[in-house]
């Protein structure tokens, strides 16, 4: 485990580093900590005048969403070369999650009132808001990949929302999510889904359970057989055909590899300082084939999967 500082709130990989956003040690004022992925040591600490919400990296920058100490919510752009905030973008309150797509820009979910929200797109070439996509639902996690942007809605029938970044429009929704994370790779989107969404005869009682499913991004249909992993399935990465997921609180617990061909789950890595309840902040660094987990209190854990 790597000591980073009090209460890591979010973690992201990219821009040649691993970045951890810490909650304020006081009324307000946070830090963004850079960990060198080659040495696994803290290399930089960057103060940020905000209460951080989430963090992402890409386009040669680090992007933090959070509430300013003097009010309002913002997107903060950090230049890793200067180790400081170089731009502050005003985009509105109630920000939830941020992701960087190297092809289409910076994407943010905004939850207005737990029933409606927006997906926002920022052009990183000029730090300008270029699209607002209004949506119904309680918007939370956002991911990008396979030529699309994927948004988790935790209201109503719990849909996964597919957005086309070329048109900034919703393509379709897939109902029945059983969690908020998805992982994109090998031409599919891996997501947790309730059995009752696939077989309504099961009902939503004690017989219902979370499954791992693969969704075709071209048709938005489930492909192959759903896999019962007997735990909470929060997919993190797809590497060489193996789906790595965050499992728990039941066994298997930790960062676990799932073989979609056999449905077998390999040995899980325990990140240490297990936090209850889930989730733990987690990110995948494709450049080093590592998963980084932010533990409770003050540490992060590196898990090599390559």
mmCIF file of C-alpha atoms in Angstrom, residues 2 35-42 292 302:
data_model
loop_
_atom_site.group_PDB
_atom_site.id
_atom_site.type_symbol
_atom_site.label_atom_id
_atom_site.label_comp_id
_atom_site.label_asym_id
_atom_site.label_seq_id
_atom_site.Cartn_x
_atom_site.Cartn_y
_atom_site.Cartn_z
ATOM 1 C CA UNK A 2 1.114 3.528 -0.775
ATOM 2 C CA UNK A 35 1.987 8.795 -7.856
ATOM 3 C CA UNK A 36 4.729 7.765 -10.265
ATOM 4 C CA UNK A 37 3.527 4.469 -11.832
ATOM 5 C CA UNK A 38 7.118 3.358 -12.386
ATOM 6 C CA UNK A 39 8.249 3.733 -8.766
ATOM 7 C CA UNK A 40 4.853 3.649 -6.980
ATOM 8 C CA UNK A 41 5.959 6.668 -4.959
ATOM 9 C CA UNK A 42 4.300 10.047 -4.446
ATOM 10 C CA UNK A 292 -5.174 1.201 -8.540
ATOM 11 C CA UNK A 302 -1.355 -1.099 -6.830
#
